[in-house]
Amino acid sequence: MKISIKKVPALYDLLYGAFALVMLVAAIMATLPNGFSLTGVGSTLMQWANHLWWLTLPGIVLHLLSYFASQNQRLLLIGNLIGLCAFIAFILIPNYSVFAVIGLAVAMFLILSGAKRSRRVHNNSEVS
């Protein structure tokens, strides 16, 4: 697969999703000595979000660029909107990061499926 502006957000989604999962596990491990609680994990994630919110900005910019570059491809548009919402959720409500990671996975799947489909349609139109 060639790298293009339409598919780069999926790569960043993969990298940031892995980082978010590691951050979630670290937050769980940080709350274990005091006794596990979801509120403790959520407050730990909220404290860390103050220092890490700027890591979501490249994802927002990449999804916006990809969105505007793929105006005629429905799967890419939907995938970019879901990815954009997931990155905004990481900033605004980091204690629900599990759902934002699921959103990133869905966005990644839609973007890659849409890019593969548009390439196949483009190749078929060249042959005709």
PDB file of C-alpha atoms in Angstrom:
ATOM      1  CA  MET A   1       0.000   0.000   0.000  1.00  0.00           C
ATOM      2  CA  LYS A   2       1.280   3.449  -0.887  1.00  0.00           C
ATOM      3  CA  ILE A   3       1.403   6.098   1.794  1.00  0.00           C
ATOM      4  CA  SER A   4      -1.008   8.968   1.179  1.00  0.00           C
ATOM      5  CA  ILE A   5      -2.609  11.760   3.160  1.00  0.00           C
ATOM      6  CA  LYS A   6      -5.789   9.697   3.232  1.00  0.00           C
ATOM      7  CA  LYS A   7      -4.113   6.760   5.030  1.00  0.00           C
ATOM      8  CA  VAL A   8      -1.620   8.514   7.319  1.00  0.00           C
ATOM      9  CA  PRO A   9      -4.285   9.172  10.002  1.00  0.00           C
ATOM     10  CA  ALA A  10      -4.802   5.407  10.319  1.00  0.00           C
ATOM     11  CA  LEU A  11      -1.102   4.988  11.127  1.00  0.00           C
ATOM     12  CA  TYR A  12      -1.274   7.736  13.744  1.00  0.00           C
ATOM     13  CA  ASP A  13      -4.445   6.124  15.133  1.00  0.00           C
ATOM     14  CA  LEU A  14      -2.529   2.860  15.539  1.00  0.00           C
ATOM     15  CA  LEU A  15       0.396   4.537  17.286  1.00  0.00           C
ATOM     16  CA  TYR A  16      -1.752   6.714  19.537  1.00  0.00           C
ATOM     17  CA  GLY A  17      -4.110   3.832  20.310  1.00  0.00           C
ATOM     18  CA  ALA A  18      -1.186   1.703  21.474  1.00  0.00           C
ATOM     19  CA  PHE A  19       0.075   4.625  23.571  1.00  0.00           C
ATOM     20  CA  ALA A  20      -3.400   5.133  25.079  1.00  0.00           C
ATOM     21  CA  LEU A  21      -3.654   1.457  25.998  1.00  0.00           C
ATOM     22  CA  VAL A  22      -0.241   1.583  27.678  1.00  0.00           C
ATOM     23  CA  MET A  23      -1.323   4.743  29.493  1.00  0.00           C
ATOM     24  CA  LEU A  24      -4.527   3.027  30.637  1.00  0.00           C
ATOM     25  CA  VAL A  25      -2.612   0.011  31.967  1.00  0.00           C
ATOM     26  CA  ALA A  26      -0.168   2.357  33.732  1.00  0.00           C
ATOM     27  CA  ALA A  27      -3.079   4.225  35.332  1.00  0.00           C
ATOM     28  CA  ILE A  28      -4.529   0.932  36.552  1.00  0.00           C
ATOM     29  CA  MET A  29      -1.154  -0.111  37.951  1.00  0.00           C
ATOM     30  CA  ALA A  30      -0.760   3.289  39.662  1.00  0.00           C
ATOM     31  CA  THR A  31      -4.068   2.902  41.493  1.00  0.00           C
ATOM     32  CA  LEU A  32      -3.538  -0.712  42.596  1.00  0.00           C
ATOM     33  CA  PRO A  33      -1.468   0.071  45.737  1.00  0.00           C
ATOM     34  CA  ASN A  34      -4.373   2.101  47.175  1.00  0.00           C
ATOM     35  CA  GLY A  35      -6.979  -0.442  46.107  1.00  0.00           C
ATOM     36  CA  PHE A  36      -8.391  -0.609  42.588  1.00  0.00           C
ATOM     37  CA  SER A  37     -11.238   1.720  41.743  1.00  0.00           C
ATOM     38  CA  LEU A  38     -12.523   3.051  38.457  1.00  0.00           C
ATOM     39  CA  THR A  39     -12.719   6.538  39.944  1.00  0.00           C
ATOM     40  CA  GLY A  40      -9.048   6.356  40.861  1.00  0.00           C
ATOM     41  CA  VAL A  41      -8.120   5.281  37.348  1.00  0.00           C
ATOM     42  CA  GLY A  42     -10.289   8.058  35.897  1.00  0.00           C
ATOM     43  CA  SER A  43      -8.754  10.743  38.102  1.00  0.00           C
ATOM     44  CA  THR A  44      -5.248   9.517  37.263  1.00  0.00           C
ATOM     45  CA  LEU A  45      -6.052   9.741  33.550  1.00  0.00           C
ATOM     46  CA  MET A  46      -7.513  13.225  34.047  1.00  0.00           C
ATOM     47  CA  GLN A  47      -4.311  14.370  35.781  1.00  0.00           C
ATOM     48  CA  TRP A  48      -2.133  12.963  33.016  1.00  0.00           C
ATOM     49  CA  ALA A  49      -4.311  14.536  30.318  1.00  0.00           C
ATOM     50  CA  ASN A  50      -3.170  17.985  31.450  1.00  0.00           C
ATOM     51  CA  HIS A  51       0.348  17.081  30.383  1.00  0.00           C
ATOM     52  CA  LEU A  52      -0.369  14.936  27.312  1.00  0.00           C
ATOM     53  CA  TRP A  53      -3.210  16.711  25.473  1.00  0.00           C
ATOM     54  CA  TRP A  54      -0.839  18.111  22.848  1.00  0.00           C
ATOM     55  CA  LEU A  55      -0.172  14.567  21.533  1.00  0.00           C
ATOM     56  CA  THR A  56      -3.725  14.499  20.177  1.00  0.00           C
ATOM     57  CA  LEU A  57      -3.277  17.634  18.047  1.00  0.00           C
ATOM     58  CA  PRO A  58      -1.413  15.865  15.188  1.00  0.00           C
ATOM     59  CA  GLY A  59      -4.232  13.295  15.050  1.00  0.00           C
ATOM     60  CA  ILE A  60      -6.843  16.037  14.788  1.00  0.00           C
ATOM     61  CA  VAL A  61      -4.901  17.822  12.043  1.00  0.00           C
ATOM     62  CA  LEU A  62      -4.257  14.595  10.107  1.00  0.00           C
ATOM     63  CA  HIS A  63      -7.931  13.584  10.242  1.00  0.00           C
ATOM     64  CA  LEU A  64      -9.008  17.053   9.078  1.00  0.00           C
ATOM     65  CA  LEU A  65      -6.567  16.985   6.150  1.00  0.00           C
ATOM     66  CA  SER A  66      -7.650  13.483   5.200  1.00  0.00           C
ATOM     67  CA  TYR A  67     -11.308  14.464   5.505  1.00  0.00           C
ATOM     68  CA  PHE A  68     -10.897  17.343   3.065  1.00  0.00           C
ATOM     69  CA  ALA A  69      -8.810  15.209   0.686  1.00  0.00           C
ATOM     70  CA  SER A  70     -11.476  12.495   0.460  1.00  0.00           C
ATOM     71  CA  GLN A  71     -14.681  14.417  -0.148  1.00  0.00           C
ATOM     72  CA  ASN A  72     -16.170  11.889  -2.565  1.00  0.00           C
ATOM     73  CA  GLN A  73     -15.429   8.692  -0.602  1.00  0.00           C
ATOM     74  CA  ARG A  74     -18.015   7.934   2.047  1.00  0.00           C
ATOM     75  CA  LEU A  75     -16.056   5.374   4.104  1.00  0.00           C
ATOM     76  CA  LEU A  76     -13.095   7.711   4.405  1.00  0.00           C
ATOM     77  CA  LEU A  77     -15.330  10.602   5.441  1.00  0.00           C
ATOM     78  CA  ILE A  78     -17.045   8.556   8.151  1.00  0.00           C
ATOM     79  CA  GLY A  79     -13.746   7.091   9.365  1.00  0.00           C
ATOM     80  CA  ASN A  80     -12.156  10.519   9.605  1.00  0.00           C
ATOM     81  CA  LEU A  81     -15.125  11.932  11.500  1.00  0.00           C
ATOM     82  CA  ILE A  82     -14.997   9.059  14.000  1.00  0.00           C
ATOM     83  CA  GLY A  83     -11.237   9.498  14.396  1.00  0.00           C
ATOM     84  CA  LEU A  84     -11.647  13.238  14.884  1.00  0.00           C
ATOM     85  CA  CYS A  85     -14.282  12.661  17.571  1.00  0.00           C
ATOM     86  CA  ALA A  86     -12.059  10.082  19.290  1.00  0.00           C
ATOM     87  CA  PHE A  87      -9.124  12.489  19.493  1.00  0.00           C
ATOM     88  CA  ILE A  88     -11.366  15.251  20.822  1.00  0.00           C
ATOM     89  CA  ALA A  89     -12.676  12.773  23.408  1.00  0.00           C
ATOM     90  CA  PHE A  90      -9.099  12.058  24.506  1.00  0.00           C
ATOM     91  CA  ILE A  91      -8.728  15.777  25.263  1.00  0.00           C
ATOM     92  CA  LEU A  92     -12.109  16.467  26.852  1.00  0.00           C
ATOM     93  CA  ILE A  93     -12.904  13.206  28.673  1.00  0.00           C
ATOM     94  CA  PRO A  94      -9.718  11.169  29.102  1.00  0.00           C
ATOM     95  CA  ASN A  95     -11.280   8.979  31.793  1.00  0.00           C
ATOM     96  CA  TYR A  96     -13.388   7.397  29.031  1.00  0.00           C
ATOM     97  CA  SER A  97     -10.315   6.611  26.951  1.00  0.00           C
ATOM     98  CA  VAL A  98     -11.394   2.978  26.491  1.00  0.00           C
ATOM     99  CA  PHE A  99     -14.247   4.160  24.287  1.00  0.00           C
ATOM    100  CA  ALA A 100     -11.966   6.583  22.447  1.00  0.00           C
ATOM    101  CA  VAL A 101      -9.546   3.718  21.684  1.00  0.00           C
ATOM    102  CA  ILE A 102     -12.465   1.707  20.287  1.00  0.00           C
ATOM    103  CA  GLY A 103     -13.353   4.755  18.177  1.00  0.00           C
ATOM    104  CA  LEU A 104      -9.782   4.902  16.875  1.00  0.00           C
ATOM    105  CA  ALA A 105      -9.916   1.214  15.939  1.00  0.00           C
ATOM    106  CA  VAL A 106     -13.194   1.717  14.053  1.00  0.00           C
ATOM    107  CA  ALA A 107     -11.800   4.814  12.331  1.00  0.00           C
ATOM    108  CA  MET A 108      -8.650   2.961  11.330  1.00  0.00           C
ATOM    109  CA  PHE A 109     -10.672   0.080   9.890  1.00  0.00           C
ATOM    110  CA  LEU A 110     -12.962   2.408   7.902  1.00  0.00           C
ATOM    111  CA  ILE A 111     -10.109   4.511   6.564  1.00  0.00           C
ATOM    112  CA  LEU A 112      -8.098   1.518   5.391  1.00  0.00           C
ATOM    113  CA  SER A 113     -11.194  -0.177   3.917  1.00  0.00           C
ATOM    114  CA  GLY A 114     -12.213   2.998   2.136  1.00  0.00           C
ATOM    115  CA  ALA A 115      -8.711   3.583   0.763  1.00  0.00           C
ATOM    116  CA  LYS A 116      -8.502   0.010  -0.496  1.00  0.00           C
ATOM    117  CA  ARG A 117     -11.937   0.286  -2.107  1.00  0.00           C
ATOM    118  CA  SER A 118     -11.192   3.622  -3.780  1.00  0.00           C
ATOM    119  CA  ARG A 119      -7.908   2.274  -5.152  1.00  0.00           C
ATOM    120  CA  ARG A 120      -9.698  -0.787  -6.554  1.00  0.00           C
ATOM    121  CA  VAL A 121     -12.348   1.424  -8.187  1.00  0.00           C
ATOM    122  CA  HIS A 122      -9.613   3.690  -9.583  1.00  0.00           C
ATOM    123  CA  ASN A 123      -7.689   0.721 -11.032  1.00  0.00           C
ATOM    124  CA  ASN A 124     -10.864  -0.713 -12.610  1.00  0.00           C
ATOM    125  CA  SER A 125     -11.674   2.609 -14.244  1.00  0.00           C
ATOM    126  CA  GLU A 126      -8.176   2.823 -15.783  1.00  0.00           C
ATOM    127  CA  VAL A 127      -8.516  -0.602 -17.361  1.00  0.00           C
ATOM    128  CA  SER A 128     -11.894   0.151 -18.952  1.00  0.00           C
TER     129      SER A 128
END
